PDB file of C-alpha atoms in Angstrom:
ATOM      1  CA  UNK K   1       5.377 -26.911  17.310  1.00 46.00           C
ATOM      2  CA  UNK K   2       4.502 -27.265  13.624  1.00 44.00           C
ATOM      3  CA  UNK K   3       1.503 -25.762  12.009  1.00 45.00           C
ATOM      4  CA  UNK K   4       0.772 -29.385  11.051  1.00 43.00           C
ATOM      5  CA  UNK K   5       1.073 -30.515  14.104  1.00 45.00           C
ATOM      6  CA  UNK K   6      -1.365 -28.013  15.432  1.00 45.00           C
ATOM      7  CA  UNK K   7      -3.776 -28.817  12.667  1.00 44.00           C
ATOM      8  CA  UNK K   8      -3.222 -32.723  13.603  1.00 44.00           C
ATOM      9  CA  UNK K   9      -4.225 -32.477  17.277  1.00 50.00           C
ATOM     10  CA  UNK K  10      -7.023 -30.199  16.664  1.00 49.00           C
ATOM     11  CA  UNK K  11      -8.618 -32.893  14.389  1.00 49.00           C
ATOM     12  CA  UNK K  12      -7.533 -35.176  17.049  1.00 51.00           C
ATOM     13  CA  UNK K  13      -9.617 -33.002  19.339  1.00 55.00           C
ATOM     14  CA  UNK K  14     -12.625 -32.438  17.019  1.00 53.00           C
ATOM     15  CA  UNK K  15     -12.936 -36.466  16.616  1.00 49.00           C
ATOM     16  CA  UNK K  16     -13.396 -36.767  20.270  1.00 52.00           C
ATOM     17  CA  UNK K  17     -15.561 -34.299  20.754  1.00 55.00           C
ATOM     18  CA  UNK K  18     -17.588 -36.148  18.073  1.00 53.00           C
ATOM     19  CA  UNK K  19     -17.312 -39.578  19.801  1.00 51.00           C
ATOM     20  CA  UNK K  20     -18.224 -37.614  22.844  1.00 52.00           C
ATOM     21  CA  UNK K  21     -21.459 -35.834  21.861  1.00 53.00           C
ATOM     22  CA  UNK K  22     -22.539 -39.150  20.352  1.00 54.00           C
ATOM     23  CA  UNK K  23     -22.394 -40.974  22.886  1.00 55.00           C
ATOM     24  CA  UNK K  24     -24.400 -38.731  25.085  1.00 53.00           C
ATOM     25  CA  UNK K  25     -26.946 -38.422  22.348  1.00 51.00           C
ATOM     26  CA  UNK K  26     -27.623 -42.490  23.240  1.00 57.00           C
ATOM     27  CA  UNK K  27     -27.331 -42.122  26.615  1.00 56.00           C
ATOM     28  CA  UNK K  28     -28.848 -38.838  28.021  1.00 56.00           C
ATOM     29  CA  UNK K  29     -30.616 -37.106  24.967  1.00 52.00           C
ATOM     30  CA  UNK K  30     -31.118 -34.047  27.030  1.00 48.00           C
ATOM     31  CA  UNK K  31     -27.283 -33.309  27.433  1.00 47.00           C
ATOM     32  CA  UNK K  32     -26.743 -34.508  23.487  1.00 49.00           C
ATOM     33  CA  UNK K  33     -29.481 -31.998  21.991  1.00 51.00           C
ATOM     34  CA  UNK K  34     -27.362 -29.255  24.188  1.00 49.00           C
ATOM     35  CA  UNK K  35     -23.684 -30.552  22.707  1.00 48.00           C
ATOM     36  CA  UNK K  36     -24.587 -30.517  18.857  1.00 49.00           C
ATOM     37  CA  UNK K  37     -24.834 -26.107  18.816  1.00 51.00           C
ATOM     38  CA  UNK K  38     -21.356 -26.080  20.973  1.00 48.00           C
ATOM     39  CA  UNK K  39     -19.626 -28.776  18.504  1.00 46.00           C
ATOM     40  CA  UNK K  40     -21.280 -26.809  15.745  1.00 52.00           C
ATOM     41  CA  UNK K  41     -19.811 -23.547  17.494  1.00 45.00           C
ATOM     42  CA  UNK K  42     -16.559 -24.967  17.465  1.00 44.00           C
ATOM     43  CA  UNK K  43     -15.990 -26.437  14.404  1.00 45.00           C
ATOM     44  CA  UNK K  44     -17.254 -22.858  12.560  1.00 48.00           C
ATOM     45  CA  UNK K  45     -14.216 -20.944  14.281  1.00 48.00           C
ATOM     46  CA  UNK K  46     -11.839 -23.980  13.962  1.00 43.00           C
ATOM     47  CA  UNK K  47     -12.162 -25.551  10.888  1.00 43.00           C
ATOM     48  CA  UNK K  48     -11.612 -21.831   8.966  1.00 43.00           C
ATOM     49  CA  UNK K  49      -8.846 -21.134  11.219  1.00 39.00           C
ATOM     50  CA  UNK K  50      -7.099 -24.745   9.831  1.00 39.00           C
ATOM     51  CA  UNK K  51      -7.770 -24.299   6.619  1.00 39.00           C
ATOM     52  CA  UNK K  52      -6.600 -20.837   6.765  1.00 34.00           C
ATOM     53  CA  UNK K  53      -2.896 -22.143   8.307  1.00 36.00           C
ATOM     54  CA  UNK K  54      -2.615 -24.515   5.794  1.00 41.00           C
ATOM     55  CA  UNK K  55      -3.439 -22.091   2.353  1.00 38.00           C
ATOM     56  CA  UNK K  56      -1.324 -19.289   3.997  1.00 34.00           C
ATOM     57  CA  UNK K  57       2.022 -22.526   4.375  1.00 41.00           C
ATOM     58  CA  UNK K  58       1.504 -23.376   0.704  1.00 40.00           C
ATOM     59  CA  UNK K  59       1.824 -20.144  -0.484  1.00 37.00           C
ATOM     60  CA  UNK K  60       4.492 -18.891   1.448  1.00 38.00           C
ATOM     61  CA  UNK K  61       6.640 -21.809   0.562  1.00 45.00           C
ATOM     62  CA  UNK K  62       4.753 -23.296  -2.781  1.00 47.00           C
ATOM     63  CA  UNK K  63       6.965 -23.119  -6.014  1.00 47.00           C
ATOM     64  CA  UNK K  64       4.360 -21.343  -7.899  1.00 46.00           C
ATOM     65  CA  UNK K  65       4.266 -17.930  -8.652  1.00 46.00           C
ATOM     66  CA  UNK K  66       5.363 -16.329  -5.369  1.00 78.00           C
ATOM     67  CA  UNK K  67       7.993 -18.621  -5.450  1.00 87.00           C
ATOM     68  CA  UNK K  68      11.438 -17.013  -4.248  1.00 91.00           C
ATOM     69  CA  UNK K  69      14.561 -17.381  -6.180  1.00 94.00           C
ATOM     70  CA  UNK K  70      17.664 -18.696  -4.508  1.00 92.00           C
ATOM     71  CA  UNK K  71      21.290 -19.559  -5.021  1.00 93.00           C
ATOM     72  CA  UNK K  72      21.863 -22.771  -7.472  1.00 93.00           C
ATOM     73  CA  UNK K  73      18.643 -22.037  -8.736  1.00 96.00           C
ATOM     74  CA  UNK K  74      18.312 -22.151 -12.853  1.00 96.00           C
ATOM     75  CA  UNK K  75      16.791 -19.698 -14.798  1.00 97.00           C
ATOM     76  CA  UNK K  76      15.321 -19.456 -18.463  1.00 97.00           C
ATOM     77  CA  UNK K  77      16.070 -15.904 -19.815  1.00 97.00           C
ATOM     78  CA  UNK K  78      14.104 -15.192 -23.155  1.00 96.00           C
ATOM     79  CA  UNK K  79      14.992 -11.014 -24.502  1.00 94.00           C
ATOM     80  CA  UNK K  80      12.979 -10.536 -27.521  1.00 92.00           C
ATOM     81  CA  UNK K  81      15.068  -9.648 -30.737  1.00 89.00           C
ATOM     82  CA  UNK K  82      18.305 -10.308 -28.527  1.00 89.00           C
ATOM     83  CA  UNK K  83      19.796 -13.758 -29.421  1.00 89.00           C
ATOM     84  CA  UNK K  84      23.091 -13.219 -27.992  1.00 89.00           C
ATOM     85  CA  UNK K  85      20.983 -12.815 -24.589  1.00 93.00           C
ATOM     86  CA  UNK K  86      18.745 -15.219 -24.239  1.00 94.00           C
ATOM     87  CA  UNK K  87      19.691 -18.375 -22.839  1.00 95.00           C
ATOM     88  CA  UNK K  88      19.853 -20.145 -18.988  1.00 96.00           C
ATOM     89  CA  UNK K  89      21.356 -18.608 -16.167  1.00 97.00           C
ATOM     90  CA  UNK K  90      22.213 -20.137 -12.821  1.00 97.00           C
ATOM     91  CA  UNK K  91      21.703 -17.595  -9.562  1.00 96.00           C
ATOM     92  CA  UNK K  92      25.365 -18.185  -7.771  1.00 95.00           C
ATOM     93  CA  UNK K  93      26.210 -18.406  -4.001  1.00 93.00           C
ATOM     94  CA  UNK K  94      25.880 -14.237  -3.785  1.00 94.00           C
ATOM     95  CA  UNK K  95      22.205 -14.504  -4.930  1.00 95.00           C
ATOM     96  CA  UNK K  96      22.892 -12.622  -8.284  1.00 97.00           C
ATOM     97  CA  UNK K  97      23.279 -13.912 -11.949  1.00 97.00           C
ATOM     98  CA  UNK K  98      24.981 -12.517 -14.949  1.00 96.00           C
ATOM     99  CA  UNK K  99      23.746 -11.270 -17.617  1.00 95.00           C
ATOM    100  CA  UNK K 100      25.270  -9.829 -20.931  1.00 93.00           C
ATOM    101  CA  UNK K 101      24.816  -5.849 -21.365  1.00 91.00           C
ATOM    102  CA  UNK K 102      23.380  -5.885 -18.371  1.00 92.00           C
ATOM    103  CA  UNK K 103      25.529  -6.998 -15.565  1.00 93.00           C
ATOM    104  CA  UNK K 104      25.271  -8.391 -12.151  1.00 95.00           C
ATOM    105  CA  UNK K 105      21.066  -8.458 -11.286  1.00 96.00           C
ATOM    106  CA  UNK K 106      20.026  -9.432  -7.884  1.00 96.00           C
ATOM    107  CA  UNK K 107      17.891 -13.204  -8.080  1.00 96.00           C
ATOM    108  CA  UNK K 108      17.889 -13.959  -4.526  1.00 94.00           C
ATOM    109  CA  UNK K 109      14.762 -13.732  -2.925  1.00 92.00           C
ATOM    110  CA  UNK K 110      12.698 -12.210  -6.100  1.00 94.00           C
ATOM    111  CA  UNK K 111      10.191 -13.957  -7.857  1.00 94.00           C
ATOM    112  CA  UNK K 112      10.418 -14.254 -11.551  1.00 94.00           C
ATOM    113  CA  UNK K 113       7.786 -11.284 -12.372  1.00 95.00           C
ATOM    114  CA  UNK K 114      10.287  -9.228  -9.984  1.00 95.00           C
ATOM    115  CA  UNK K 115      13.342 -10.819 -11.736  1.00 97.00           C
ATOM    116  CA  UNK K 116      12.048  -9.630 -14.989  1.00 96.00           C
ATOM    117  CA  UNK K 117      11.693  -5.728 -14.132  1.00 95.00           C
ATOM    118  CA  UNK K 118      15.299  -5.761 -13.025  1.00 96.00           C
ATOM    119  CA  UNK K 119      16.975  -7.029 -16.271  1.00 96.00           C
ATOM    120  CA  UNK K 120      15.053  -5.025 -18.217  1.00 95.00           C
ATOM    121  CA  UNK K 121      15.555  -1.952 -16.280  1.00 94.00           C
ATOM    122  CA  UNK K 122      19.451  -2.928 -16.375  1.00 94.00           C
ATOM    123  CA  UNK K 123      19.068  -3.368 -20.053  1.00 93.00           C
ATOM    124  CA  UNK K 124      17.381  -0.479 -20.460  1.00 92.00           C
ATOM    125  CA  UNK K 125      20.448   1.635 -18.729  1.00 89.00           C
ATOM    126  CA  UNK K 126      22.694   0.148 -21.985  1.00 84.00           C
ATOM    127  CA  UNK K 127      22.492  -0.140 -25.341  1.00 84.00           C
ATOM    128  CA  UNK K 128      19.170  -2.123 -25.660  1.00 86.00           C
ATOM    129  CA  UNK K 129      16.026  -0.231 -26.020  1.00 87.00           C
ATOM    130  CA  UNK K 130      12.438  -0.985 -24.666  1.00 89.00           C
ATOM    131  CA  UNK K 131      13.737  -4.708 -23.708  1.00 92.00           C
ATOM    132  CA  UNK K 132      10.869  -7.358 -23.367  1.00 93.00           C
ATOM    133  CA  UNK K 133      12.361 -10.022 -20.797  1.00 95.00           C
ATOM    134  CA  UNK K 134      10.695 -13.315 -20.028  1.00 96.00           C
ATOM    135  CA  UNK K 135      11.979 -15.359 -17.141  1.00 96.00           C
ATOM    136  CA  UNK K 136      11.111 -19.027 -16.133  1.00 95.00           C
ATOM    137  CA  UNK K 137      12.489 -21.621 -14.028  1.00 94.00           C
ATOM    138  CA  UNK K 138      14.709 -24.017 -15.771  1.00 95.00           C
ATOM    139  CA  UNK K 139      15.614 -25.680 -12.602  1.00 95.00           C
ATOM    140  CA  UNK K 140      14.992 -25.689  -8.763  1.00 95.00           C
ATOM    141  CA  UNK K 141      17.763 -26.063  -6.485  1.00 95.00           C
ATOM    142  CA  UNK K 142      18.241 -29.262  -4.855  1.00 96.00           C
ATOM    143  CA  UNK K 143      16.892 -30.294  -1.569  1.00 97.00           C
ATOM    144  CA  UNK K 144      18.787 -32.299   0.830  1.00 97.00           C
ATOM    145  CA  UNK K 145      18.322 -35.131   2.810  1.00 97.00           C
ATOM    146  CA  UNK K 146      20.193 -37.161   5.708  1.00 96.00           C
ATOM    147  CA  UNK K 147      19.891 -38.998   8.710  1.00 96.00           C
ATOM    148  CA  UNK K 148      19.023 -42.349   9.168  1.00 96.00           C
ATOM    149  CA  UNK K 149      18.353 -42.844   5.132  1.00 97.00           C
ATOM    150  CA  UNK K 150      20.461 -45.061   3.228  1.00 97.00           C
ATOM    151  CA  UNK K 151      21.683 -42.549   0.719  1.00 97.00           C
ATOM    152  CA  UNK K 152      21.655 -39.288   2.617  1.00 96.00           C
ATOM    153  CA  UNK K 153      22.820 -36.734   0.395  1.00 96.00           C
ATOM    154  CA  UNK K 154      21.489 -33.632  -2.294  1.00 96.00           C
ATOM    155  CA  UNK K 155      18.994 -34.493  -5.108  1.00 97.00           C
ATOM    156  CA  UNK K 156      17.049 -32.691  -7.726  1.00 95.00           C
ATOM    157  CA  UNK K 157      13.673 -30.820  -6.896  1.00 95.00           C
ATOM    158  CA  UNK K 158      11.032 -31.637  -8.894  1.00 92.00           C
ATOM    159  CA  UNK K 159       7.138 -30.527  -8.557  1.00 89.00           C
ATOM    160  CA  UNK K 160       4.711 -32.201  -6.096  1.00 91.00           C
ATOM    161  CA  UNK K 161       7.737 -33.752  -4.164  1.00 94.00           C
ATOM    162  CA  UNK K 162       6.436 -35.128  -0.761  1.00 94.00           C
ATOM    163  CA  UNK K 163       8.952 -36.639   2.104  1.00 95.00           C
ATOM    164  CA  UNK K 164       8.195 -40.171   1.704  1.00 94.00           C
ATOM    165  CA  UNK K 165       9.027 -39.301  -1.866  1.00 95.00           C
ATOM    166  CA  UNK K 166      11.975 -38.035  -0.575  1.00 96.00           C
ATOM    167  CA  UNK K 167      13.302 -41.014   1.392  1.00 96.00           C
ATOM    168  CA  UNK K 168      12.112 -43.223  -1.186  1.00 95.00           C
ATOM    169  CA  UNK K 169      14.477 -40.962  -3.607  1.00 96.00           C
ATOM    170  CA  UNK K 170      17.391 -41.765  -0.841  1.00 97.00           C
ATOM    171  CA  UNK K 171      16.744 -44.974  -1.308  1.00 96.00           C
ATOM    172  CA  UNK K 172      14.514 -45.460   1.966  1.00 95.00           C
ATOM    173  CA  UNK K 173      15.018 -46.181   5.747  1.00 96.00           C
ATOM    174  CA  UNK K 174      17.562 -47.916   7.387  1.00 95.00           C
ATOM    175  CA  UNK K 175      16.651 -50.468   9.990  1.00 93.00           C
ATOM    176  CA  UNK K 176      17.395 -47.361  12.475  1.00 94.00           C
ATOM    177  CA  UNK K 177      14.885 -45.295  11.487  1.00 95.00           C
ATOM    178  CA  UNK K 178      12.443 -43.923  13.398  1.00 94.00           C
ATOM    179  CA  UNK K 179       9.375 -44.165  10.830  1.00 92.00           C
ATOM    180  CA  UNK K 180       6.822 -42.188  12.842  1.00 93.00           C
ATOM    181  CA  UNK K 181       7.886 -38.768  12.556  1.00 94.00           C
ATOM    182  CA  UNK K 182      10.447 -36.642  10.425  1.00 95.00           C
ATOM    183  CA  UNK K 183      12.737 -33.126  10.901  1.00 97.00           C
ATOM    184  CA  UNK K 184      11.936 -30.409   8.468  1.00 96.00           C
ATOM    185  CA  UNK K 185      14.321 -27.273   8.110  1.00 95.00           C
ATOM    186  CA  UNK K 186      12.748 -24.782   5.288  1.00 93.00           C
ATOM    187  CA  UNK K 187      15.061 -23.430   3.132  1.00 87.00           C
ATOM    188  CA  UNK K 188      16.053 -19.829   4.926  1.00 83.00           C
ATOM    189  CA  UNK K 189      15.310 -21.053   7.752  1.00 87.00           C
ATOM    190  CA  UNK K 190      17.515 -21.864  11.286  1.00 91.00           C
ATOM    191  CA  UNK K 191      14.473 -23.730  13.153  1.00 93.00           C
ATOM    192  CA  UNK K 192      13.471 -27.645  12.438  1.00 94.00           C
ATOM    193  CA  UNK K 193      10.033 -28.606  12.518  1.00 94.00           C
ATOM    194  CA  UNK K 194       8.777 -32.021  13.359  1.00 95.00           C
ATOM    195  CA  UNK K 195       5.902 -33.818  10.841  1.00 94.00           C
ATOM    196  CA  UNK K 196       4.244 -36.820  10.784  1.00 91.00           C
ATOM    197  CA  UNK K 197       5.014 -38.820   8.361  1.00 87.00           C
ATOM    198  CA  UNK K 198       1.752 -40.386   7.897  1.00 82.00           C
ATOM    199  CA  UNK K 199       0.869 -37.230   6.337  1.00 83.00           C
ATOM    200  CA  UNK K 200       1.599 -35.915   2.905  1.00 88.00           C
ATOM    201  CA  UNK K 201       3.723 -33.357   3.934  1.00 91.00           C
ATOM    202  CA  UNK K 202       5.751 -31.101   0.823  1.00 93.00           C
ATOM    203  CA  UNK K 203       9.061 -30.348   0.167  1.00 95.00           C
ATOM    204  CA  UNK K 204      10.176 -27.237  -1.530  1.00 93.00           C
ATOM    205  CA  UNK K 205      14.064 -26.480  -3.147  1.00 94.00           C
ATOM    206  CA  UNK K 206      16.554 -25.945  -0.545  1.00 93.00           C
ATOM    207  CA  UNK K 207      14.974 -27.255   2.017  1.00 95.00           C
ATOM    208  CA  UNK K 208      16.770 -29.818   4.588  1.00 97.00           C
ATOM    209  CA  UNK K 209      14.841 -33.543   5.303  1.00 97.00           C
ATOM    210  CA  UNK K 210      15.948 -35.246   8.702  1.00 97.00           C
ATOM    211  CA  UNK K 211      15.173 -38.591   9.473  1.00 96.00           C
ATOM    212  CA  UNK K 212      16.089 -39.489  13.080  1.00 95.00           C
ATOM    213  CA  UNK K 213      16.754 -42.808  14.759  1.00 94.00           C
ATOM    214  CA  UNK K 214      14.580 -44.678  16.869  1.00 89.00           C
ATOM    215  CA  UNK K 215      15.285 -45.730  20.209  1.00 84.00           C
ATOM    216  CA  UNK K 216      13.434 -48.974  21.001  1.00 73.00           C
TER     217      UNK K 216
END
């Protein structure tokens, strides 16, 4: 099961609870005074816990700065005083990218800071001395969406990107569609995980959208 789904039933749970306790506050004010410190209980080791899940997903997957580079992924190269290297790069399928005077550098799973060290230390080895690298994104690699869509394909990342954004970039549901729920496959990894899609749930570059079909 999802983190998000784990965080959506335990709000599911809390809101009962709620109902619950107020309900015996009307009716037996005896057994409500002795709810409110359990609920209270509960919600301080919960509600940390939740909010804890969901900062620790962002950041592992956010494109910010712990962002991972990744093959198809674009890169801005800026080497002070050195025209003839600066310019944009694109990681290929190996998970390297090529730079002049300084070869081959590994991309793939480095974030830019990381990215930086290792063309300048690769400079460094050659004929440039003290290098000062700069690296930025250009461009994310794509993600990809199919299923029951009505243009399933690849399509350009771009910041903020949410799945309904996503479908409505594939030019929305069929009539098939089941419009409840959705298949999420991070990029890197072999294991789908199922959303609701009344949530705002993110996409990040690479990964894989599934919309399935509904059966009644």
């Amino acid at each position: 099961m999802s983190s998000a789904s784990i965080v959506i039933e335990l709000m599911q749970m809390i809101t009962l609870m709620l109902c619950w306790g107020s309900t015996m506050l009307r009716t037996n004010r005896c057994a409500g005074i002795l709810i409110v410190p359990v609920l209270s209980f509960f919600l301080a080791g919960v509600a940390p816990s939740i909010a804890l899940a969901q900062d620790q997903r962002v950041s592992a997957a956010s494109p910010s700065g712990t962002y991972l580079l990744g093959p198809t992924d674009r890169i801005r190269l800026k080497v002070y005083g050195e025209a003839d290297i600066t310019g944009e790069y694109e990681v290929d399928s190996n998970g390297f990218v090529s730079i002049p005077l300084a070869g081959h550098v590994k991309a793939a799973g480095l974030t830019t800071r990381q990215l930086e060290k290792g063309i300048s230390s690769a400079l460094a080895k050659g004929i440039v001395r003290d290098p000062r690298v700069n690296v930025e994104i250009a461009l994310y690699r794509p993600f990809y969406i199919l299923g029951e869509v009505k243009k399933s394909g690849e399509y350009p990342y771009r910041m903020g990107l949410t799945v309904m954004d996503a479908v409505a970039t594939a030019g929305g549901f069929t009539y098939r569609a089941n419009e409840n729920k959705v298949y999420l496959r991070r990029s890197g990894s072999t294991v789908e995980e199922i959303y609701a899609l009344d949530s705002p749930v993110l996409v990040f570059p690479g990964d894989n959208v599934r919309v399935p079909e509904r059966y009644f």
